Structure formats: structure tokens, C-alpha cells
Amino acid sequence: MEQTWRWFGPDDVVQLPHIRQTGATGIVTALHQIPYGVIWSVEEIEARKALIAADPSLGLRWSVVESLPVHENIKIGEGELEPLFDNYRQSLRNLAQCGVTTICYNFMPVLDWTRTELAHPLPGGGTALRFNAHEHAAFDCFMLQRPGAEADHSPEVLARAKDWFDRSSEADRRKLLANIMAGLPGAYDRYDVPGLRRMLDRYREIDKTRLRENLARFLREVVPVAEEVGIRMCIHPDDPPRPLMGLPRIVSNEDDLAFIVGAIESPANGITLCSGSLGAGPANDVPAIAKRFATHIFFAHLRNVAKEPDGSFMEADHLGGDTDMVAVVMALLEEQKRRKEAGDPRWRIPMRPDHGHELLDDVGKPTHPGYPAIGRLKGLAELRGVMMTLASVRNLPL
């Protein structure tokens, strides 16, 4: 697999020479400064490519776009959508013209990945991302005061949520809101509580069926152009894979993925296998999902989570947690072998170590939440060891 690394652009604390030191050669990045729905011009794309290639000794290339965002109006199915589809199609054409042909995107309403703690303490002084079910319930029921929210949380979680809220200070509540918003990088909208209420109100009539229909329309509108220009679209699973604040989720499990790949049959309509996002779903067998959808996987995020009975979970070591990462890597390597033997020139699957623990000298640095250098380096080294061992023992191409 191609070893890649997420880079948030010129302002990222983790710089390109640091990335090369990890052993990664592919860069996963996006033009976060460009708002939703605006065309990514050839000039902007080439400028980012030039930054990545400025020092030829590093041997880095822009391997994957993460993410080319889908405008909220497309998810809701609201307003004049054809200009937004036109702009998305033109961005795809421009990316293909510049040689960047793997595109990760998501269809999560309003919020991207969501955590309630960004620096949960670990033994020895490190920190991890964490989702606490009772803090999410406290936000949903008592800060957001969403009508009917109590029905979405168990009595035990609600009791702990009420206790947290009653003991919390105004600073605690502001921090919780900031943590929940932290998964939205760059030009993505952030909300205060009234603003979030207004956004949720726009989704009042959108259930899972309706959101699925809107995703299917998006795929019908853009996938033919992606196929025409040689782009592979890779939808990212919901994180966490469960409804949040009354918002439906439609990329959360095996059934959802089957719907997506069946919505338009095309070699351009694919999946980002995120073992952590899917792994946070108690019913998801991630290795089995990897095997079933192997032919549709064009990008992989490899990380692990440890789940708890109340719906809470925490980012675990990449080879720890609840998901059998060795089995996941095996499924991807076997799919690579199949593609190579079939003569696919793009047989290698880009992978990156996703969310890492904040460790050692990274503790306290202003890195993007979940994206410190050392924790991801540790994860990449562990995953590289698994890949090389399996490739050697099973005679599989790396």
C-alpha cells in the first residue's frame, strides 16, 4: 500500500520535511481555504502541488484529496443545486487535469467527525481523542435543548448527562461546544448553539431515506464525470456511525455501503475504508466489511477505537482497540494482489495512519486535534510492520 500522510497545508505545524521523516511519500491534503461549493481552480491546485514538490529531495506527491466538500444544500436537497453540481464537476475535471485522481469526501450532515474530549489523559502523560456518550447527551438535551432529544439516549446516560450539566461551568460548556466543532477544518462552518439550532432546523424534514436519496442524486450527477476523467471517488464513513443530535447518518454500516456502491455502478464510485469510524459501531465487523467491499476500496484510514457499553469510545493504539487490524490489512493486501494480477496500473491502495495519540514532545503543540506527528508516526511504523510481515509470509505485493 502507498503510505500517505494527512497535511493541512502551509500552516500545519507538521511540515513536509517532518512527513518525509516518517517514511510516508504520499500527501493527503485539500484546499481548505476554499469555501463549500466554490470551484477548485487549476491555478490553486497547481499551487498546492508545487508546494508539495518544491523540495525534490523529499520525493513527496499529492496522492489523495481529503476532502472535496459537498455543499450542505446538496445534502439537504435545498435551493438551486445545478450550479453546485456544475462547480463540483468542474473541480473534478481540474483535479484530473492536474493529475490528482483519488478524491475522499463525506456526506455527514452539518458536522464532520465528532468527539467530546480532545485530550483525554493517558498513562504516562499522553492524550487521546474520546467520545463520551453522557457529554454528547448533555450537549444535545441541556445545551442545545433539542426537542425530543431525551428519547435518543438511554436513562443511564441521561442521568449522567444531567449530573455533568448541573456541575458544569460556563467555561466547561464552551469547551464542550468547541470540542464538538473541532472536526471541521479550514473554511468549514462552525456554529454557536443558536447557529447550530438553525442548521438542525434545516434538517427537520430530512430522515435517513431522504438523505439517502440526496446522496444518490449527488452520485448520479458527479460520478459519470469522475469516470470520464479517471477520478476515483471514495466516500468516508460517518464518525461516529450513529445519529447525532437528530441528524440521520447514511454511511455507517454494511447495508449503507451496499446502497452506495449500488446507487450507480461505476469504477469511479468507491469507498474510503476508515477502520476507526466503522469500528466505533458495535455491530460492524470491519475485516468482513473490508473483504466484502474490497473491489470498491480506493483509500484507507487505519486506526482503532475501544468501545464501551454506553456508546462511548476512545481512540486506541493503532494495533489495539476492538478491530483486528491485521485482518483488515490482510484484506487490503489481498485486494491489491488481485488488482495487480488483473493489470490495474493503479493497484496500490493509498493508506494513512489516522488519528494518533498526542505523545512526548507533541503534548501541548497546536496541531490539529487527532493529528500530532509522533502518535501518527508510531501508528504508521506499527502498520508498516504488519504490512511487511504479511506481504513476506503470504507473498503479497506491497
mmCIF file of C-alpha atoms in Angstrom:
data_model
loop_
_atom_site.group_PDB
_atom_site.id
_atom_site.type_symbol
_atom_site.label_atom_id
_atom_site.label_comp_id
_atom_site.label_asym_id
_atom_site.label_seq_id
_atom_site.Cartn_x
_atom_site.Cartn_y
_atom_site.Cartn_z
ATOM 1 C CA MET A 1 0.000 0.000 0.000
ATOM 2 C CA GLU A 2 1.095 3.558 -0.625
ATOM 3 C CA GLN A 3 1.978 5.112 2.728
ATOM 4 C CA THR A 4 0.453 8.578 2.941
ATOM 5 C CA TRP A 5 0.054 11.345 5.484
ATOM 6 C CA ARG A 6 -2.613 13.967 6.036
ATOM 7 C CA TRP A 7 -1.250 17.513 5.730
ATOM 8 C CA PHE A 8 -3.412 20.554 6.394
ATOM 9 C CA GLY A 9 -1.374 22.861 4.200
ATOM 10 C CA PRO A 10 1.251 25.560 4.738
ATOM 11 C CA ASP A 11 0.030 26.443 8.237
ATOM 12 C CA ASP A 12 0.216 22.859 9.502
ATOM 13 C CA VAL A 13 2.591 22.503 12.453
ATOM 14 C CA VAL A 14 3.676 19.171 10.940
ATOM 15 C CA GLN A 15 5.685 20.308 7.933
ATOM 16 C CA LEU A 16 6.583 18.475 4.744
ATOM 17 C CA PRO A 17 10.150 17.559 5.811
ATOM 18 C CA HIS A 18 8.690 16.072 9.002
ATOM 19 C CA ILE A 19 6.327 13.970 6.921
ATOM 20 C CA ARG A 20 9.184 12.613 4.845
ATOM 21 C CA GLN A 21 10.956 11.599 8.056
ATOM 22 C CA THR A 22 8.004 9.315 8.878
ATOM 23 C CA GLY A 23 8.615 7.279 5.718
ATOM 24 C CA ALA A 24 5.392 8.418 4.045
ATOM 25 C CA THR A 25 5.673 9.572 0.438
ATOM 26 C CA GLY A 26 2.055 10.409 -0.443
ATOM 27 C CA ILE A 27 0.401 13.604 0.766
ATOM 28 C CA VAL A 28 -3.295 13.715 1.619
ATOM 29 C CA THR A 29 -4.473 17.313 1.622
ATOM 30 C CA ALA A 30 -7.152 19.731 0.488
ATOM 31 C CA LEU A 31 -7.669 23.379 -0.340
ATOM 32 C CA HIS A 32 -9.330 24.121 2.981
ATOM 33 C CA GLN A 33 -9.255 27.847 2.305
ATOM 34 C CA ILE A 34 -11.840 27.469 -0.466
ATOM 35 C CA PRO A 35 -15.445 27.554 0.814
ATOM 36 C CA TYR A 36 -18.064 24.895 0.126
ATOM 37 C CA GLY A 37 -19.411 24.901 -3.393
ATOM 38 C CA VAL A 38 -16.659 27.029 -4.997
ATOM 39 C CA ILE A 39 -14.640 25.655 -7.913
ATOM 40 C CA TRP A 40 -11.101 24.498 -7.191
ATOM 41 C CA SER A 41 -9.220 26.237 -9.992
ATOM 42 C CA VAL A 42 -6.298 24.714 -11.858
ATOM 43 C CA GLU A 43 -4.150 27.567 -10.553
ATOM 44 C CA GLU A 44 -4.990 26.800 -6.892
ATOM 45 C CA ILE A 45 -4.459 23.072 -7.391
ATOM 46 C CA GLU A 46 -1.134 23.569 -9.146
ATOM 47 C CA ALA A 47 -0.003 25.963 -6.402
ATOM 48 C CA ARG A 48 -0.620 23.277 -3.770
ATOM 49 C CA LYS A 49 1.127 20.663 -5.922
ATOM 50 C CA ALA A 50 4.104 22.992 -6.312
ATOM 51 C CA LEU A 51 4.387 23.407 -2.542
ATOM 52 C CA ILE A 52 4.453 19.642 -2.074
ATOM 53 C CA ALA A 53 7.049 19.156 -4.826
ATOM 54 C CA ALA A 54 9.163 22.232 -4.006
ATOM 55 C CA ASP A 55 11.956 20.143 -2.478
ATOM 56 C CA PRO A 56 12.536 17.247 -4.890
ATOM 57 C CA SER A 57 14.782 15.502 -2.358
ATOM 58 C CA LEU A 58 11.688 14.758 -0.243
ATOM 59 C CA GLY A 59 10.091 12.694 -3.014
ATOM 60 C CA LEU A 60 6.548 13.694 -1.992
ATOM 61 C CA ARG A 61 3.473 13.835 -4.199
ATOM 62 C CA TRP A 62 -0.156 14.856 -3.756
ATOM 63 C CA SER A 63 -1.741 11.427 -3.658
ATOM 64 C CA VAL A 64 -5.280 11.958 -2.308
ATOM 65 C CA VAL A 65 -7.658 14.882 -1.907
ATOM 66 C CA GLU A 66 -9.264 14.889 1.512
ATOM 67 C CA SER A 67 -11.734 16.389 1.256
ATOM 68 C CA LEU A 68 -13.529 17.926 -1.708
ATOM 69 C CA PRO A 69 -16.514 19.033 0.387
ATOM 70 C CA VAL A 70 -20.140 18.580 -0.587
ATOM 71 C CA HIS A 71 -22.206 21.722 -0.071
ATOM 72 C CA GLU A 72 -24.820 21.478 2.674
ATOM 73 C CA ASN A 73 -27.596 22.407 0.230
ATOM 74 C CA ILE A 74 -26.839 19.238 -1.751
ATOM 75 C CA LYS A 75 -27.203 17.137 1.385
ATOM 76 C CA ILE A 76 -30.476 18.827 2.269
ATOM 77 C CA GLY A 77 -31.709 18.968 -1.346
ATOM 78 C CA GLU A 78 -32.469 22.658 -0.937
ATOM 79 C CA GLY A 79 -32.303 25.571 -3.370
ATOM 80 C CA GLU A 80 -30.835 25.778 -6.859
ATOM 81 C CA LEU A 81 -28.472 22.806 -6.952
ATOM 82 C CA GLU A 82 -27.364 22.656 -10.587
ATOM 83 C CA PRO A 83 -24.708 25.393 -10.160
ATOM 84 C CA LEU A 84 -23.303 23.474 -7.186
ATOM 85 C CA PHE A 85 -23.178 20.242 -9.187
ATOM 86 C CA ASP A 86 -21.557 22.133 -12.079
ATOM 87 C CA ASN A 87 -18.900 23.521 -9.759
ATOM 88 C CA TYR A 88 -18.193 20.124 -8.229
ATOM 89 C CA ARG A 89 -17.881 18.544 -11.682
ATOM 90 C CA GLN A 90 -15.509 21.311 -12.788
ATOM 91 C CA SER A 91 -13.383 20.816 -9.677
ATOM 92 C CA LEU A 92 -13.138 17.127 -10.582
ATOM 93 C CA ARG A 93 -12.064 17.990 -14.125
ATOM 94 C CA ASN A 94 -9.469 20.436 -12.834
ATOM 95 C CA LEU A 95 -8.059 17.944 -10.343
ATOM 96 C CA ALA A 96 -7.815 15.283 -13.048
ATOM 97 C CA GLN A 97 -6.084 17.759 -15.370
ATOM 98 C CA CYS A 98 -3.510 18.290 -12.614
ATOM 99 C CA GLY A 99 -3.040 14.552 -12.075
ATOM 100 C CA VAL A 100 -4.766 14.258 -8.677
ATOM 101 C CA THR A 101 -7.285 11.479 -9.157
ATOM 102 C CA THR A 102 -8.288 9.987 -5.778
ATOM 103 C CA ILE A 103 -10.955 12.050 -4.008
ATOM 104 C CA CYS A 104 -12.167 11.393 -0.466
ATOM 105 C CA TYR A 105 -15.435 13.111 0.513
ATOM 106 C CA ASN A 106 -18.186 12.647 3.064
ATOM 107 C CA PHE A 107 -21.937 13.095 3.315
ATOM 108 C CA MET A 108 -22.207 13.754 7.058
ATOM 109 C CA PRO A 109 -24.849 16.394 7.791
ATOM 110 C CA VAL A 110 -23.653 19.621 9.467
ATOM 111 C CA LEU A 111 -20.730 18.093 11.402
ATOM 112 C CA ASP A 112 -17.635 16.143 10.400
ATOM 113 C CA TRP A 113 -16.061 13.721 12.891
ATOM 114 C CA THR A 114 -17.298 14.417 16.418
ATOM 115 C CA ARG A 115 -15.607 13.989 19.794
ATOM 116 C CA THR A 116 -16.420 15.411 23.214
ATOM 117 C CA GLU A 117 -12.841 15.259 24.563
ATOM 118 C CA LEU A 118 -9.760 16.223 22.572
ATOM 119 C CA ALA A 119 -7.135 15.499 25.220
ATOM 120 C CA HIS A 120 -8.227 12.603 27.404
ATOM 121 C CA PRO A 121 -5.240 11.753 29.647
ATOM 122 C CA LEU A 122 -3.333 8.528 29.021
ATOM 123 C CA PRO A 123 -0.915 6.778 31.373
ATOM 124 C CA GLY A 124 2.473 8.468 31.179
ATOM 125 C CA GLY A 125 1.184 11.866 30.096
ATOM 126 C CA GLY A 126 -0.112 11.386 26.563
ATOM 127 C CA THR A 127 -3.628 12.269 25.426
ATOM 128 C CA ALA A 128 -6.283 10.768 23.162
ATOM 129 C CA LEU A 129 -9.483 11.784 21.429
ATOM 130 C CA ARG A 130 -12.591 10.474 23.155
ATOM 131 C CA PHE A 131 -16.370 10.423 22.661
ATOM 132 C CA ASN A 132 -18.282 10.401 25.945
ATOM 133 C CA ALA A 133 -21.919 9.427 25.481
ATOM 134 C CA HIS A 134 -23.066 11.380 28.549
ATOM 135 C CA GLU A 135 -21.338 14.585 27.416
ATOM 136 C CA HIS A 136 -22.905 14.292 23.987
ATOM 137 C CA ALA A 137 -26.283 13.784 25.671
ATOM 138 C CA ALA A 138 -25.671 16.799 27.939
ATOM 139 C CA PHE A 139 -24.966 18.932 24.889
ATOM 140 C CA ASP A 140 -27.936 17.551 22.948
ATOM 141 C CA CYS A 141 -30.520 17.699 25.724
ATOM 142 C CA PHE A 142 -29.481 20.548 28.022
ATOM 143 C CA MET A 143 -27.311 22.921 25.989
ATOM 144 C CA LEU A 144 -28.872 22.542 22.565
ATOM 145 C CA GLN A 145 -32.268 21.735 24.116
ATOM 146 C CA ARG A 146 -33.300 19.848 21.002
ATOM 147 C CA PRO A 147 -36.986 18.871 21.177
ATOM 148 C CA GLY A 148 -37.361 15.141 21.794
ATOM 149 C CA ALA A 149 -33.636 14.628 22.344
ATOM 150 C CA GLU A 150 -34.141 12.634 25.555
ATOM 151 C CA ALA A 151 -35.667 9.767 23.566
ATOM 152 C CA ASP A 152 -32.344 9.240 21.770
ATOM 153 C CA HIS A 153 -30.367 8.497 24.940
ATOM 154 C CA SER A 154 -30.638 5.714 27.495
ATOM 155 C CA PRO A 155 -31.891 6.552 31.010
ATOM 156 C CA GLU A 156 -28.447 5.785 32.444
ATOM 157 C CA VAL A 157 -26.700 8.103 30.003
ATOM 158 C CA LEU A 158 -29.319 10.810 30.587
ATOM 159 C CA ALA A 159 -28.784 10.659 34.349
ATOM 160 C CA ARG A 160 -25.048 11.089 33.943
ATOM 161 C CA ALA A 161 -25.633 13.858 31.402
ATOM 162 C CA LYS A 162 -27.843 15.778 33.821
ATOM 163 C CA ASP A 163 -25.248 15.391 36.553
ATOM 164 C CA TRP A 164 -22.495 16.669 34.233
ATOM 165 C CA PHE A 165 -24.605 19.631 33.142
ATOM 166 C CA ASP A 166 -25.580 20.589 36.689
ATOM 167 C CA ARG A 167 -21.934 20.554 37.781
ATOM 168 C CA SER A 168 -20.532 22.230 34.658
ATOM 169 C CA SER A 169 -19.398 25.835 34.495
ATOM 170 C CA GLU A 170 -19.966 28.156 31.564
ATOM 171 C CA ALA A 171 -16.327 27.505 30.596
ATOM 172 C CA ASP A 172 -16.978 23.731 30.617
ATOM 173 C CA ARG A 173 -19.900 24.210 28.268
ATOM 174 C CA ARG A 174 -17.947 26.459 25.912
ATOM 175 C CA LYS A 175 -15.176 23.874 25.804
ATOM 176 C CA LEU A 176 -17.627 21.086 25.001
ATOM 177 C CA LEU A 177 -19.058 23.112 22.110
ATOM 178 C CA ALA A 178 -15.546 23.836 20.817
ATOM 179 C CA ASN A 179 -14.616 20.147 21.051
ATOM 180 C CA ILE A 180 -17.692 19.100 19.097
ATOM 181 C CA MET A 181 -16.870 21.661 16.399
ATOM 182 C CA ALA A 182 -13.176 20.692 16.227
ATOM 183 C CA GLY A 183 -13.611 18.137 13.441
ATOM 184 C CA LEU A 184 -14.334 20.890 10.936
ATOM 185 C CA PRO A 185 -11.053 22.124 9.395
ATOM 186 C CA GLY A 186 -10.273 25.170 7.306
ATOM 187 C CA ALA A 187 -13.164 27.039 5.724
ATOM 188 C CA TYR A 188 -15.821 24.752 7.155
ATOM 189 C CA ASP A 189 -18.575 26.485 9.095
ATOM 190 C CA ARG A 190 -18.515 26.489 12.883
ATOM 191 C CA TYR A 191 -21.567 27.199 14.973
ATOM 192 C CA ASP A 192 -22.539 28.608 18.303
ATOM 193 C CA VAL A 193 -25.561 26.996 19.961
ATOM 194 C CA PRO A 194 -28.162 29.255 18.274
ATOM 195 C CA GLY A 195 -26.464 28.791 14.913
ATOM 196 C CA LEU A 196 -26.407 25.030 15.328
ATOM 197 C CA ARG A 197 -30.091 25.063 16.200
ATOM 198 C CA ARG A 198 -30.792 26.922 12.960
ATOM 199 C CA MET A 199 -28.786 24.378 10.962
ATOM 200 C CA LEU A 200 -30.572 21.463 12.608
ATOM 201 C CA ASP A 201 -33.890 23.104 11.821
ATOM 202 C CA ARG A 202 -32.998 22.975 8.128
ATOM 203 C CA TYR A 203 -32.782 19.183 8.506
ATOM 204 C CA ARG A 204 -36.109 18.870 10.298
ATOM 205 C CA GLU A 205 -37.772 17.112 7.341
ATOM 206 C CA ILE A 206 -34.706 15.058 6.362
ATOM 207 C CA ASP A 207 -34.801 11.441 7.506
ATOM 208 C CA LYS A 208 -32.469 8.610 6.523
ATOM 209 C CA THR A 209 -34.460 7.768 3.395
ATOM 210 C CA ARG A 210 -34.451 11.361 2.187
ATOM 211 C CA LEU A 211 -30.750 11.825 2.884
ATOM 212 C CA ARG A 212 -30.000 8.613 1.004
ATOM 213 C CA GLU A 213 -31.986 9.931 -1.958
ATOM 214 C CA ASN A 214 -29.970 13.146 -1.905
ATOM 215 C CA LEU A 215 -26.707 11.199 -1.836
ATOM 216 C CA ALA A 216 -27.870 9.030 -4.731
ATOM 217 C CA ARG A 217 -28.687 12.174 -6.718
ATOM 218 C CA PHE A 218 -25.239 13.606 -5.958
ATOM 219 C CA LEU A 219 -23.627 10.388 -7.184
ATOM 220 C CA ARG A 220 -25.687 10.390 -10.387
ATOM 221 C CA GLU A 221 -24.666 13.996 -11.022
ATOM 222 C CA VAL A 222 -20.903 13.717 -10.443
ATOM 223 C CA VAL A 223 -19.773 10.095 -10.837
ATOM 224 C CA PRO A 224 -20.135 9.998 -14.658
ATOM 225 C CA VAL A 225 -17.749 12.946 -14.945
ATOM 226 C CA ALA A 226 -15.387 11.358 -12.412
ATOM 227 C CA GLU A 227 -15.356 8.177 -14.501
ATOM 228 C CA GLU A 228 -14.833 10.153 -17.696
ATOM 229 C CA VAL A 229 -11.723 11.925 -16.364
ATOM 230 C CA GLY A 230 -10.269 8.957 -14.453
ATOM 231 C CA ILE A 231 -11.080 10.023 -10.898
ATOM 232 C CA ARG A 232 -11.927 7.576 -8.130
ATOM 233 C CA MET A 233 -14.449 8.932 -5.616
ATOM 234 C CA CYS A 234 -14.162 7.462 -2.109
ATOM 235 C CA ILE A 235 -16.920 8.232 0.384
ATOM 236 C CA HIS A 236 -15.837 8.365 4.023
ATOM 237 C CA PRO A 237 -17.953 6.623 6.692
ATOM 238 C CA ASP A 238 -19.803 8.533 9.392
ATOM 239 C CA ASP A 239 -17.800 9.283 12.517
ATOM 240 C CA PRO A 240 -19.230 8.139 14.835
ATOM 241 C CA PRO A 241 -21.507 5.785 12.881
ATOM 242 C CA ARG A 242 -24.713 6.735 14.678
ATOM 243 C CA PRO A 243 -27.282 9.552 14.521
ATOM 244 C CA LEU A 244 -26.167 12.721 16.310
ATOM 245 C CA MET A 245 -28.469 15.496 17.528
ATOM 246 C CA GLY A 246 -31.313 14.090 15.493
ATOM 247 C CA LEU A 247 -29.290 14.097 12.267
ATOM 248 C CA PRO A 248 -29.532 10.923 10.184
ATOM 249 C CA ARG A 249 -26.409 9.002 9.224
ATOM 250 C CA ILE A 250 -26.233 7.037 5.980
ATOM 251 C CA VAL A 251 -22.618 5.771 5.735
ATOM 252 C CA SER A 252 -22.480 3.831 8.986
ATOM 253 C CA ASN A 253 -22.646 0.114 8.268
ATOM 254 C CA GLU A 254 -22.545 -2.678 5.714
ATOM 255 C CA ASP A 255 -26.080 -2.008 4.485
ATOM 256 C CA ASP A 256 -25.287 1.660 3.893
ATOM 257 C CA LEU A 257 -22.174 0.827 1.893
ATOM 258 C CA ALA A 258 -24.096 -1.672 -0.213
ATOM 259 C CA PHE A 259 -26.657 1.025 -1.011
ATOM 260 C CA ILE A 260 -23.928 3.478 -2.033
ATOM 261 C CA VAL A 261 -21.994 1.189 -4.368
ATOM 262 C CA GLY A 262 -25.293 0.047 -5.860
ATOM 263 C CA ALA A 263 -26.665 3.561 -6.352
ATOM 264 C CA ILE A 264 -24.563 3.967 -9.500
ATOM 265 C CA GLU A 265 -22.397 1.147 -10.745
ATOM 266 C CA SER A 266 -19.136 2.706 -11.849
ATOM 267 C CA PRO A 267 -15.418 2.146 -11.313
ATOM 268 C CA ALA A 268 -15.390 5.749 -10.071
ATOM 269 C CA ASN A 269 -17.877 5.132 -7.241
ATOM 270 C CA GLY A 270 -15.889 3.842 -4.293
ATOM 271 C CA ILE A 271 -15.239 3.831 -0.562
ATOM 272 C CA THR A 272 -12.712 5.124 1.918
ATOM 273 C CA LEU A 273 -12.311 2.271 4.379
ATOM 274 C CA CYS A 274 -11.989 4.015 7.748
ATOM 275 C CA SER A 275 -11.430 1.247 10.251
ATOM 276 C CA GLY A 276 -11.900 3.633 13.172
ATOM 277 C CA SER A 277 -15.179 5.178 12.040
ATOM 278 C CA LEU A 278 -16.724 1.823 11.169
ATOM 279 C CA GLY A 279 -15.060 0.247 14.201
ATOM 280 C CA ALA A 280 -16.988 2.551 16.539
ATOM 281 C CA GLY A 281 -20.199 0.778 15.501
ATOM 282 C CA PRO A 282 -20.809 -2.197 17.835
ATOM 283 C CA ALA A 283 -22.421 -4.283 15.094
ATOM 284 C CA ASN A 284 -19.725 -3.620 12.460
ATOM 285 C CA ASP A 285 -17.286 -6.411 11.610
ATOM 286 C CA VAL A 286 -14.611 -4.266 9.955
ATOM 287 C CA PRO A 287 -12.483 -7.090 8.464
ATOM 288 C CA ALA A 288 -15.638 -8.629 6.967
ATOM 289 C CA ILE A 289 -16.656 -5.246 5.547
ATOM 290 C CA ALA A 290 -13.168 -4.827 4.069
ATOM 291 C CA LYS A 291 -13.449 -8.210 2.360
ATOM 292 C CA ARG A 292 -16.983 -7.678 1.059
ATOM 293 C CA PHE A 293 -16.288 -4.242 -0.429
ATOM 294 C CA ALA A 294 -12.624 -4.772 -1.330
ATOM 295 C CA THR A 295 -13.098 -4.028 -5.019
ATOM 296 C CA HIS A 296 -14.638 -0.643 -4.137
ATOM 297 C CA ILE A 297 -11.967 0.477 -1.637
ATOM 298 C CA PHE A 298 -9.690 3.127 -3.157
ATOM 299 C CA PHE A 299 -8.327 4.705 0.045
ATOM 300 C CA ALA A 300 -7.881 3.527 3.629
ATOM 301 C CA HIS A 301 -7.741 5.262 7.010
ATOM 302 C CA LEU A 302 -6.265 2.828 9.504
ATOM 303 C CA ARG A 303 -6.889 3.475 13.192
ATOM 304 C CA ASN A 304 -8.559 1.724 16.100
ATOM 305 C CA VAL A 305 -11.044 2.514 18.850
ATOM 306 C CA ALA A 306 -12.010 0.915 22.153
ATOM 307 C CA LYS A 307 -15.780 0.896 22.659
ATOM 308 C CA GLU A 308 -17.795 0.949 25.875
ATOM 309 C CA PRO A 309 -21.315 -0.398 26.514
ATOM 310 C CA ASP A 310 -22.943 3.042 26.836
ATOM 311 C CA GLY A 311 -21.825 4.142 23.346
ATOM 312 C CA SER A 312 -18.663 5.926 24.464
ATOM 313 C CA PHE A 313 -15.376 5.134 22.734
ATOM 314 C CA MET A 314 -11.768 6.269 22.719
ATOM 315 C CA GLU A 315 -9.013 6.304 20.128
ATOM 316 C CA ALA A 316 -6.820 3.301 20.890
ATOM 317 C CA ASP A 317 -3.358 2.314 19.716
ATOM 318 C CA HIS A 318 -3.442 1.502 16.009
ATOM 319 C CA LEU A 319 -2.913 -2.197 16.743
ATOM 320 C CA GLY A 320 -5.006 -2.094 19.911
ATOM 321 C CA GLY A 321 -8.711 -1.471 20.327
ATOM 322 C CA ASP A 322 -11.567 -3.658 19.167
ATOM 323 C CA THR A 323 -10.780 -4.106 15.466
ATOM 324 C CA ASP A 324 -8.474 -6.857 14.232
ATOM 325 C CA MET A 325 -6.147 -4.575 12.291
ATOM 326 C CA VAL A 326 -4.035 -7.463 10.998
ATOM 327 C CA ALA A 327 -7.130 -8.932 9.328
ATOM 328 C CA VAL A 328 -8.044 -5.543 7.835
ATOM 329 C CA VAL A 329 -4.560 -5.070 6.385
ATOM 330 C CA MET A 330 -4.631 -8.621 5.030
ATOM 331 C CA ALA A 331 -7.877 -7.934 3.181
ATOM 332 C CA LEU A 332 -6.392 -4.811 1.591
ATOM 333 C CA LEU A 333 -3.163 -6.527 0.571
ATOM 334 C CA GLU A 334 -5.078 -9.414 -0.985
ATOM 335 C CA GLU A 335 -7.177 -6.929 -2.962
ATOM 336 C CA GLN A 336 -4.002 -5.213 -4.146
ATOM 337 C CA LYS A 337 -2.703 -8.558 -5.395
ATOM 338 C CA ARG A 338 -5.937 -9.161 -7.288
ATOM 339 C CA ARG A 339 -5.734 -5.747 -8.936
ATOM 340 C CA LYS A 340 -2.091 -6.135 -9.868
ATOM 341 C CA GLU A 341 -2.687 -9.542 -11.420
ATOM 342 C CA ALA A 342 -5.631 -8.066 -13.348
ATOM 343 C CA GLY A 343 -3.311 -5.437 -14.839
ATOM 344 C CA ASP A 344 -4.709 -2.407 -12.990
ATOM 345 C CA PRO A 345 -1.991 0.283 -13.192
ATOM 346 C CA ARG A 346 -3.415 1.867 -10.012
ATOM 347 C CA TRP A 347 -3.345 -1.341 -8.000
ATOM 348 C CA ARG A 348 -1.788 0.158 -4.867
ATOM 349 C CA ILE A 349 -4.275 1.408 -2.265
ATOM 350 C CA PRO A 350 -3.228 4.647 -0.549
ATOM 351 C CA MET A 351 -3.411 4.316 3.227
ATOM 352 C CA ARG A 352 -2.683 6.701 6.033
ATOM 353 C CA PRO A 353 -2.409 6.296 9.785
ATOM 354 C CA ASP A 354 -5.454 8.117 11.070
ATOM 355 C CA HIS A 355 -5.881 9.887 14.418
ATOM 356 C CA GLY A 356 -2.885 9.393 16.689
ATOM 357 C CA HIS A 357 -2.322 9.907 20.380
ATOM 358 C CA GLU A 358 -0.596 13.095 21.481
ATOM 359 C CA LEU A 359 2.746 11.829 22.803
ATOM 360 C CA LEU A 360 6.156 13.031 24.012
ATOM 361 C CA ASP A 361 7.171 16.427 22.596
ATOM 362 C CA ASP A 362 3.855 16.808 20.763
ATOM 363 C CA VAL A 363 1.899 17.250 24.000
ATOM 364 C CA GLY A 364 0.561 20.785 24.024
ATOM 365 C CA LYS A 365 1.635 21.670 20.477
ATOM 366 C CA PRO A 366 -1.025 23.433 18.347
ATOM 367 C CA THR A 367 -1.513 20.527 15.959
ATOM 368 C CA HIS A 368 -4.939 19.749 14.521
ATOM 369 C CA PRO A 369 -6.883 17.586 17.003
ATOM 370 C CA GLY A 370 -6.073 13.942 16.374
ATOM 371 C CA TYR A 371 -3.183 14.786 14.044
ATOM 372 C CA PRO A 372 0.035 15.129 16.078
ATOM 373 C CA ALA A 373 3.200 13.892 14.402
ATOM 374 C CA ILE A 374 4.573 11.396 16.915
ATOM 375 C CA GLY A 375 1.366 9.471 17.588
ATOM 376 C CA ARG A 376 0.746 9.042 13.872
ATOM 377 C CA LEU A 377 4.392 8.131 13.288
ATOM 378 C CA LYS A 378 4.019 5.407 15.915
ATOM 379 C CA GLY A 379 0.885 4.151 14.183
ATOM 380 C CA LEU A 380 2.479 4.210 10.739
ATOM 381 C CA ALA A 381 5.506 2.289 11.991
ATOM 382 C CA GLU A 382 3.282 -0.366 13.551
ATOM 383 C CA LEU A 383 1.127 -0.655 10.430
ATOM 384 C CA ARG A 384 4.201 -0.803 8.212
ATOM 385 C CA GLY A 385 5.444 -3.743 10.272
ATOM 386 C CA VAL A 386 2.141 -5.556 9.818
ATOM 387 C CA MET A 387 2.134 -4.853 6.077
ATOM 388 C CA MET A 388 5.694 -6.046 5.528
ATOM 389 C CA THR A 389 5.213 -9.186 7.607
ATOM 390 C CA LEU A 390 2.001 -10.199 5.836
ATOM 391 C CA ALA A 391 3.488 -9.393 2.435
ATOM 392 C CA SER A 392 6.501 -11.575 3.179
ATOM 393 C CA VAL A 393 4.638 -14.516 4.682
ATOM 394 C CA ARG A 394 1.790 -14.555 2.159
ATOM 395 C CA ASN A 395 3.785 -13.416 -0.899
ATOM 396 C CA LEU A 396 1.621 -10.325 -1.383
ATOM 397 C CA PRO A 397 2.699 -7.138 -3.205
ATOM 398 C CA LEU A 398 3.234 -4.049 -1.093
#
